[in-house]
Amino acid sequence: MIDYIKGGIAELTPAMVVVDCNGLGYGVNISLNTYSAIQGKSSCKLYIYEAIREDAYILYGFADKQERELFLLLISVSGIGGNTARMILSALSPAELCNVISSENAGLLKTVKGIGLKTAQRVIIDLKDKIKTTSGASAISGGMLAMNAEVNDEAVAALTMLGFAPAPSQKVVALILQEEPNAPVEKVIKLALKRL
């Protein structure tokens, strides 16, 4: 798995960048936010998402990890693929997208090319609980990484089955994952049982 690519910028368009990494040119699809962040620079570091399909091997690049986490959340929504997620991230900055989702502004989200009202509503419903905004700055589930969302969901489900209320379970699990982001689900549950 490629986590990031760092190198010189060989070619740059608003939709794609070719990063020269030791003589090997990687064609990376980017959003307008990332384009703005790397425009005018001679080199860059892009956080990568690899989309490997039967007929294609596509790289999506992001100027920061937060934008990549939002991209991963967006493509987890049914009906949203890589290009649509990139289109959303081109139309809205990560902070704006977090605000649109948390304020349930489907009208603004459907102004993005290729997004209808039903898709906009699905994005909001699916991601509202995963995205929280704090004092204008956006944080994903209290700083939780997208890959921790699965551990979070499993731990909360297990604690709920054990008879604990979902709301306090969610709070305790989120705190534990902030302290130990790489903790496996078993450890999270054990720590949560001590605190509940």
Coordinates of N, CA and C in Angstrom, one line a residue:
M1 N 0.8 -1.2 0.0 CA 0.0 0.0 0.0 C 0.9 1.2 0.0
I2 N 0.5 2.2 -0.8 CA 1.3 3.5 -0.9 C 0.6 4.4 0.1
D3 N 1.3 4.9 1.1 CA 0.8 5.9 2.0 C 0.9 7.3 1.5
Y4 N 2.1 7.7 1.0 CA 2.3 9.0 0.4 C 3.4 8.9 -0.7
I5 N 3.4 9.9 -1.5 CA 4.4 10.1 -2.6 C 5.0 11.5 -2.4
K6 N 6.3 11.5 -2.4 CA 7.0 12.8 -2.2 C 8.0 12.9 -3.3
G7 N 8.0 14.1 -4.0 CA 8.9 14.3 -5.1 C 8.6 15.6 -5.8
G8 N 9.3 15.7 -7.0 CA 9.2 17.0 -7.7 C 7.9 16.9 -8.6
I9 N 7.4 18.1 -8.8 CA 6.2 18.2 -9.7 C 6.6 18.4 -11.1
A10 N 6.4 17.3 -11.9 CA 6.7 17.3 -13.3 C 5.7 18.0 -14.2
E11 N 4.4 17.7 -13.9 CA 3.3 18.3 -14.6 C 2.2 18.6 -13.6
L12 N 1.4 19.7 -13.8 CA 0.3 20.0 -12.9 C -0.8 20.6 -13.6
T13 N -2.0 20.0 -13.5 CA -3.3 20.5 -14.0 C -4.2 20.6 -12.8
P14 N -5.4 21.3 -12.9 CA -6.3 21.3 -11.7 C -6.8 19.9 -11.3
A15 N -6.8 18.9 -12.2 CA -7.3 17.6 -11.9 C -6.2 16.6 -11.6
M16 N -5.0 16.8 -12.1 CA -4.0 15.8 -12.0 C -2.6 16.4 -11.8
V17 N -1.7 15.6 -11.1 CA -0.3 16.0 -11.0 C 0.5 14.8 -11.3
V18 N 1.7 15.0 -12.0 CA 2.6 14.0 -12.2 C 3.8 14.3 -11.2
V19 N 4.0 13.4 -10.2 CA 5.0 13.5 -9.2 C 6.2 12.7 -9.6
D20 N 7.4 13.3 -9.9 CA 8.6 12.6 -10.2 C 9.3 12.2 -9.0
C21 N 9.3 10.9 -8.8 CA 9.9 10.3 -7.6 C 11.0 9.4 -8.0
N22 N 12.2 9.9 -7.9 CA 13.5 9.2 -8.3 C 13.4 8.7 -9.7
G23 N 12.9 9.5 -10.6 CA 12.9 9.1 -12.0 C 11.6 8.4 -12.5
L24 N 10.7 8.1 -11.5 CA 9.5 7.4 -11.9 C 8.3 8.4 -11.7
G25 N 7.5 8.6 -12.8 CA 6.5 9.6 -12.7 C 5.1 9.0 -12.3
Y26 N 4.6 9.4 -11.2 CA 3.3 8.9 -10.7 C 2.2 9.9 -11.1
G27 N 1.2 9.4 -11.9 CA 0.1 10.3 -12.3 C -0.9 10.2 -11.2
V28 N -1.2 11.3 -10.5 CA -2.1 11.3 -9.3 C -3.3 12.2 -9.5
N29 N -4.5 11.7 -9.3 CA -5.7 12.5 -9.4 C -5.8 13.3 -8.2
I30 N -6.1 14.6 -8.3 CA -6.2 15.5 -7.2 C -7.5 16.4 -7.2
S31 N -7.8 16.9 -6.0 CA -9.0 17.8 -6.0 C -8.4 19.3 -6.2
L32 N -9.3 20.2 -6.3 CA -8.9 21.6 -6.5 C -8.3 22.2 -5.2
N33 N -8.7 21.6 -4.1 CA -8.1 22.1 -2.8 C -6.6 21.7 -2.8
T34 N -6.3 20.5 -3.2 CA -4.9 20.0 -3.2 C -4.2 20.8 -4.3
Y35 N -4.8 21.0 -5.4 CA -4.2 21.8 -6.5 C -3.7 23.2 -6.0
S36 N -4.7 23.8 -5.3 CA -4.3 25.2 -4.7 C -3.2 25.1 -3.7
A37 N -3.1 24.0 -2.9 CA -2.1 23.8 -1.9 C -0.7 23.6 -2.5
I38 N -0.6 23.0 -3.7 CA 0.7 22.7 -4.3 C 1.1 23.5 -5.5
Q39 N 0.1 24.4 -5.9 CA 0.4 25.2 -7.1 C 1.6 26.2 -6.8
G40 N 2.4 26.3 -7.7 CA 3.6 27.2 -7.6 C 4.8 26.6 -6.9
K41 N 4.6 25.4 -6.4 CA 5.7 24.7 -5.7 C 6.5 23.8 -6.7
S42 N 7.8 23.5 -6.4 CA 8.5 22.7 -7.3 C 8.5 21.2 -6.8
S43 N 8.1 21.0 -5.6 CA 8.0 19.6 -5.1 C 6.8 19.5 -4.1
C44 N 6.3 18.3 -3.9 CA 5.2 18.1 -3.0 C 5.2 16.8 -2.3
K45 N 4.4 16.7 -1.3 CA 4.2 15.4 -0.6 C 2.6 15.2 -0.6
L46 N 2.2 14.1 -1.2 CA 0.7 13.8 -1.3 C 0.4 12.5 -0.6
Y47 N -0.6 12.6 0.2 CA -1.1 11.4 0.9 C -2.0 10.7 -0.1
I48 N -1.8 9.4 -0.3 CA -2.4 8.6 -1.4 C -3.5 7.7 -1.0
Y49 N -4.5 7.6 -1.9 CA -5.5 6.5 -1.8 C -5.4 5.7 -3.1
E50 N -5.2 4.4 -3.1 CA -5.1 3.6 -4.3 C -6.5 2.9 -4.6
A51 N -7.0 3.1 -5.8 CA -8.2 2.5 -6.2 C -7.7 1.4 -7.2
I52 N -7.8 0.2 -6.8 CA -7.3 -0.9 -7.7 C -8.6 -1.7 -8.2
R53 N -8.8 -1.6 -9.5 CA -9.9 -2.2 -10.1 C -9.4 -3.2 -11.2
E54 N -10.3 -4.0 -11.7 CA -10.0 -5.0 -12.7 C -9.4 -4.3 -14.0
D55 N -9.9 -3.1 -14.3 CA -9.5 -2.5 -15.5 C -8.6 -1.2 -15.3
A56 N -8.3 -0.9 -14.1 CA -7.6 0.3 -13.8 C -6.9 0.3 -12.5
Y57 N -5.8 1.1 -12.4 CA -5.1 1.3 -11.1 C -4.9 2.8 -11.0
I58 N -5.8 3.4 -10.1 CA -5.9 4.8 -10.0 C -5.3 5.3 -8.7
L59 N -4.5 6.4 -8.7 CA -4.0 7.0 -7.5 C -4.8 8.3 -7.3
Y60 N -5.3 8.5 -6.0 CA -5.8 9.8 -5.6 C -4.9 10.4 -4.6
G61 N -4.6 11.7 -4.8 CA -3.6 12.3 -3.9 C -4.2 13.5 -3.1
F62 N -3.8 13.7 -1.9 CA -4.3 14.8 -1.0 C -3.2 15.5 -0.3
A63 N -3.3 16.8 -0.2 CA -2.3 17.7 0.4 C -2.2 17.4 1.9
D64 N -3.3 17.0 2.5 CA -3.2 16.7 4.0 C -4.0 15.4 4.3
K65 N -3.7 14.9 5.5 CA -4.4 13.6 5.9 C -5.9 13.8 6.1
Q66 N -6.3 15.0 6.6 CA -7.7 15.2 6.8 C -8.5 15.1 5.6
E67 N -8.0 15.7 4.5 CA -8.8 15.6 3.2 C -8.9 14.1 2.8
R68 N -7.8 13.3 3.0 CA -7.8 11.9 2.6 C -8.9 11.2 3.5
E69 N -8.9 11.5 4.8 CA -9.9 10.9 5.7 C -11.3 11.2 5.2
L70 N -11.6 12.4 4.8 CA -12.9 12.8 4.3 C -13.2 12.0 3.0
F71 N -12.2 11.9 2.1 CA -12.4 11.1 0.9 C -12.8 9.7 1.2
L72 N -12.1 9.1 2.2 CA -12.4 7.7 2.6 C -13.8 7.6 3.1
L73 N -14.2 8.6 3.9 CA -15.6 8.6 4.4 C -16.6 8.7 3.3
L74 N -16.3 9.6 2.3 CA -17.2 9.8 1.2 C -17.4 8.6 0.4
I75 N -16.3 7.9 0.1 CA -16.4 6.7 -0.8 C -17.1 5.5 -0.1
S76 N -17.2 5.6 1.3 CA -17.9 4.6 2.0 C -19.4 4.7 1.9
V77 N -19.9 5.8 1.4 CA -21.3 6.1 1.2 C -21.7 5.4 -0.1
S78 N -22.8 4.6 -0.1 CA -23.3 3.9 -1.3 C -23.6 4.9 -2.4
G79 N -23.1 4.6 -3.6 CA -23.4 5.5 -4.7 C -22.3 6.6 -5.0
I80 N -21.3 6.7 -4.1 CA -20.3 7.7 -4.2 C -19.0 6.9 -4.6
G81 N -18.4 7.2 -5.8 CA -17.2 6.6 -6.2 C -16.0 7.6 -6.0
G82 N -14.8 7.2 -6.4 CA -13.7 8.1 -6.2 C -13.8 9.4 -7.0
N83 N -14.3 9.4 -8.2 CA -14.4 10.7 -8.9 C -15.4 11.6 -8.4
T84 N -16.5 11.1 -7.9 CA -17.6 11.9 -7.3 C -17.1 12.5 -6.0
A85 N -16.4 11.7 -5.2 CA -15.8 12.2 -3.9 C -14.8 13.3 -4.2
R86 N -14.0 13.1 -5.2 CA -13.0 14.1 -5.6 C -13.7 15.4 -6.0
M87 N -14.9 15.3 -6.7 CA -15.6 16.4 -7.2 C -16.2 17.2 -6.0
I88 N -16.7 16.4 -5.0 CA -17.2 17.1 -3.7 C -16.0 17.9 -3.0
L89 N -14.9 17.2 -2.9 CA -13.7 17.9 -2.3 C -13.1 19.0 -3.1
S90 N -13.5 19.0 -4.4 CA -13.0 20.2 -5.2 C -14.0 21.4 -5.0
A91 N -15.3 21.1 -4.8 CA -16.3 22.1 -4.7 C -16.2 22.7 -3.3
L92 N -15.9 21.9 -2.3 CA -16.0 22.4 -0.9 C -14.6 22.1 -0.2
S93 N -14.2 23.0 0.7 CA -13.0 22.7 1.4 C -13.3 21.7 2.5
P94 N -12.4 20.9 3.1 CA -12.7 20.0 4.2 C -13.5 20.6 5.3
A95 N -13.2 21.8 5.7 CA -13.9 22.5 6.8 C -15.4 22.8 6.4
E96 N -15.5 23.3 5.1 CA -16.9 23.5 4.6 C -17.7 22.3 4.5
L97 N -17.1 21.2 4.1 CA -17.8 19.9 3.9 C -18.3 19.4 5.3
C98 N -17.4 19.5 6.3 CA -17.8 19.1 7.7 C -19.0 20.0 8.1
N99 N -18.9 21.3 7.9 CA -20.0 22.2 8.3 C -21.3 21.8 7.5
V100 N -21.2 21.5 6.2 CA -22.4 21.2 5.4 C -23.1 19.9 6.0
I101 N -22.2 18.9 6.3 CA -22.8 17.6 6.8 C -23.4 17.8 8.2
S102 N -22.6 18.5 9.1 CA -23.1 18.6 10.5 C -24.4 19.5 10.6
S103 N -24.5 20.5 9.6 CA -25.7 21.4 9.6 C -26.8 20.8 8.7
E104 N -26.5 19.6 8.1 CA -27.5 18.9 7.3 C -28.0 19.8 6.1
N105 N -27.0 20.5 5.5 CA -27.4 21.4 4.4 C -27.3 20.7 3.0
A106 N -28.3 19.8 2.8 CA -28.4 19.0 1.6 C -28.5 19.9 0.3
G107 N -29.1 21.1 0.4 CA -29.2 22.0 -0.7 C -27.9 22.5 -1.2
L108 N -26.9 22.8 -0.3 CA -25.6 23.2 -0.7 C -24.8 22.0 -1.3
L109 N -25.0 20.8 -0.7 CA -24.2 19.7 -1.2 C -24.7 19.2 -2.6
K110 N -26.0 19.4 -2.9 CA -26.5 19.0 -4.2 C -26.1 20.0 -5.3
T111 N -25.5 21.1 -5.0 CA -25.0 22.0 -6.0 C -23.7 21.5 -6.7
V112 N -23.1 20.5 -6.0 CA -21.9 19.8 -6.6 C -22.4 19.0 -7.8
K113 N -21.6 19.2 -8.9 CA -21.9 18.5 -10.2 C -22.0 17.0 -9.9
G114 N -23.0 16.3 -10.4 CA -23.2 14.9 -10.2 C -23.8 14.4 -8.9
I115 N -24.2 15.4 -8.1 CA -24.9 15.0 -6.8 C -26.3 15.5 -6.8
G116 N -27.2 14.5 -6.7 CA -28.6 14.8 -6.7 C -29.1 15.0 -5.2
L117 N -30.3 15.3 -5.0 CA -30.9 15.5 -3.6 C -30.8 14.2 -2.8
K118 N -31.1 13.1 -3.4 CA -31.1 11.8 -2.7 C -29.7 11.4 -2.3
T119 N -28.7 11.6 -3.2 CA -27.3 11.3 -2.8 C -26.8 12.3 -1.7
A120 N -27.2 13.5 -1.8 CA -26.8 14.5 -0.8 C -27.3 14.1 0.5
Q121 N -28.6 13.7 0.6 CA -29.2 13.3 1.8 C -28.6 12.0 2.4
R122 N -28.2 11.1 1.5 CA -27.5 9.9 1.9 C -26.2 10.2 2.5
V123 N -25.4 11.1 1.9 CA -24.1 11.5 2.4 C -24.3 12.0 3.8
I124 N -25.2 12.9 4.0 CA -25.5 13.6 5.3 C -25.9 12.5 6.4
I125 N -26.8 11.6 6.0 CA -27.3 10.6 7.0 C -26.1 9.7 7.3
D126 N -25.4 9.2 6.4 CA -24.3 8.2 6.6 C -23.1 8.8 7.4
L127 N -22.8 10.1 7.2 CA -21.6 10.7 7.7 C -21.8 11.7 8.9
K128 N -23.1 12.0 9.2 CA -23.4 13.0 10.2 C -22.7 12.6 11.6
D129 N -22.8 11.4 12.0 CA -22.3 10.9 13.3 C -20.8 10.8 13.2
K130 N -20.2 10.6 12.0 CA -18.7 10.4 12.0 C -18.0 11.7 11.9
I131 N -18.7 12.8 11.6 CA -18.1 14.1 11.4 C -18.6 15.1 12.4
K132 N -17.7 15.7 13.2 CA -18.1 16.7 14.2 C -17.3 18.0 13.9
T133 N -17.9 19.1 14.1 CA -17.2 20.4 14.0 C -17.0 21.0 15.3
T134 N -15.8 21.4 15.6 CA -15.5 22.0 16.9 C -14.8 23.4 16.6
S135 N -15.5 24.4 17.1 CA -15.0 25.8 17.1 C -14.5 26.2 15.7
G136 N -15.2 25.9 14.7 CA -14.8 26.3 13.3 C -13.8 25.4 12.7
A137 N -13.0 24.7 13.5 CA -12.0 23.8 13.0 C -12.7 22.4 12.9
S138 N -12.4 21.7 11.8 CA -13.1 20.4 11.7 C -12.2 19.3 12.3
A139 N -12.9 18.4 13.0 CA -12.2 17.2 13.5 C -13.1 16.0 13.2
I140 N -12.5 15.0 12.7 CA -13.3 13.8 12.3 C -13.5 12.9 13.5
S141 N -14.7 12.8 14.0 CA -15.1 12.0 15.1 C -14.1 12.3 16.3
G142 N -13.9 13.5 16.6 CA -13.1 13.9 17.7 C -11.6 13.5 17.4
G143 N -11.2 13.7 16.2 CA -9.8 13.4 15.9 C -9.6 11.9 15.5
M144 N -10.6 11.2 15.4 CA -10.5 9.8 15.1 C -10.1 9.6 13.6
L145 N -9.3 8.7 13.3 CA -8.9 8.5 11.8 C -10.1 7.6 11.2
A146 N -10.2 7.7 9.9 CA -11.2 6.9 9.3 C -11.1 5.4 9.5
M147 N -9.9 4.9 9.6 CA -9.7 3.5 9.8 C -10.1 3.1 11.2
N148 N -10.2 4.0 12.2 CA -10.6 3.7 13.5 C -12.1 3.7 13.6
A149 N -12.8 4.2 12.6 CA -14.3 4.2 12.7 C -14.8 2.7 12.8
E150 N -14.2 1.8 12.2 CA -14.6 0.4 12.2 C -14.4 -0.2 13.7
V151 N -13.2 0.1 14.2 CA -12.9 -0.3 15.6 C -13.9 0.3 16.6
N152 N -14.2 1.6 16.4 CA -15.2 2.4 17.2 C -16.5 1.7 17.1
D153 N -17.0 1.5 15.9 CA -18.4 0.9 15.7 C -18.5 -0.5 16.4
E154 N -17.4 -1.3 16.2 CA -17.4 -2.7 16.8 C -17.4 -2.6 18.3
A155 N -16.6 -1.7 18.9 CA -16.5 -1.6 20.3 C -17.8 -1.1 20.9
V156 N -18.4 -0.1 20.3 CA -19.7 0.4 20.8 C -20.8 -0.7 20.7
A157 N -20.8 -1.4 19.6 CA -21.8 -2.5 19.4 C -21.7 -3.6 20.5
A158 N -20.4 -3.9 20.8 CA -20.1 -5.0 21.8 C -20.6 -4.5 23.2
L159 N -20.3 -3.2 23.5 CA -20.6 -2.7 24.8 C -22.2 -2.6 24.9
T160 N -22.8 -2.2 23.8 CA -24.3 -2.1 23.9 C -24.9 -3.5 24.1
M161 N -24.3 -4.5 23.5 CA -24.8 -5.9 23.7 C -24.6 -6.4 25.1
L162 N -23.6 -5.8 25.7 CA -23.3 -6.2 27.1 C -24.2 -5.4 28.1
G163 N -25.0 -4.5 27.6 CA -26.0 -3.9 28.4 C -25.8 -2.4 28.8
F164 N -24.7 -1.9 28.2 CA -24.4 -0.5 28.5 C -25.1 0.4 27.5
A165 N -25.5 1.6 27.9 CA -26.2 2.5 27.0 C -25.3 3.0 25.9
P166 N -25.8 3.2 24.7 CA -25.0 3.6 23.5 C -24.3 4.9 23.7
A167 N -24.9 5.9 24.2 CA -24.3 7.3 24.3 C -23.1 7.3 25.2
P168 N -23.1 6.8 26.4 CA -21.9 6.8 27.2 C -20.8 5.9 26.6
S169 N -21.2 4.8 26.1 CA -20.3 3.8 25.4 C -19.5 4.5 24.3
Q170 N -20.3 5.3 23.5 CA -19.7 6.0 22.4 C -18.6 7.0 22.9
K171 N -19.0 7.8 23.9 CA -18.1 8.8 24.5 C -16.8 8.1 25.0
V172 N -16.9 7.1 25.8 CA -15.7 6.4 26.4 C -14.9 5.8 25.3
V173 N -15.5 5.1 24.3 CA -14.7 4.6 23.2 C -14.0 5.6 22.4
A174 N -14.6 6.8 22.1 CA -14.0 7.9 21.4 C -12.8 8.4 22.2
L175 N -12.9 8.5 23.5 CA -11.8 9.0 24.4 C -10.6 8.0 24.3
I176 N -10.9 6.7 24.4 CA -9.9 5.7 24.3 C -9.1 5.7 23.0
L177 N -9.9 5.9 21.9 CA -9.3 5.9 20.6 C -8.5 7.2 20.4
Q178 N -8.8 8.3 21.1 CA -8.0 9.5 21.0 C -6.7 9.3 21.7
E179 N -6.7 8.6 22.8 CA -5.5 8.3 23.6 C -4.6 7.2 22.9
E180 N -5.3 6.2 22.4 CA -4.6 5.1 21.7 C -5.2 4.8 20.4
P181 N -4.8 5.6 19.4 CA -5.5 5.5 18.0 C -5.3 4.1 17.4
N182 N -4.2 3.4 17.7 CA -3.9 2.1 17.1 C -4.4 0.9 17.9
A183 N -5.2 1.1 18.9 CA -5.6 0.0 19.8 C -6.5 -0.9 19.1
P184 N -6.3 -2.3 19.2 CA -7.3 -3.2 18.6 C -8.6 -3.2 19.3
V185 N -9.7 -3.7 18.7 CA -11.0 -3.6 19.3 C -11.1 -4.3 20.6
E186 N -10.4 -5.4 20.8 CA -10.4 -6.1 22.1 C -9.9 -5.2 23.2
K187 N -8.8 -4.5 23.0 CA -8.2 -3.7 24.0 C -9.1 -2.5 24.3
V188 N -9.8 -1.9 23.3 CA -10.7 -0.8 23.5 C -11.9 -1.2 24.4
I189 N -12.4 -2.4 24.1 CA -13.5 -2.9 24.9 C -13.1 -3.1 26.4
K190 N -11.9 -3.7 26.6 CA -11.4 -4.0 28.0 C -11.3 -2.7 28.7
L191 N -10.6 -1.7 28.0 CA -10.4 -0.4 28.7 C -11.8 0.3 29.0
A192 N -12.7 0.2 28.0 CA -14.0 0.8 28.2 C -14.8 0.2 29.4
L193 N -14.7 -1.1 29.6 CA -15.3 -1.8 30.7 C -14.8 -1.3 32.0
K194 N -13.6 -0.9 32.1 CA -13.0 -0.4 33.3 C -13.6 1.0 33.6
R195 N -13.9 1.8 32.6 CA -14.3 3.2 32.8 C -15.8 3.3 32.9
L196 N -16.6 2.4 32.4 CA -18.1 2.5 32.4 C -18.7 2.1 33.8

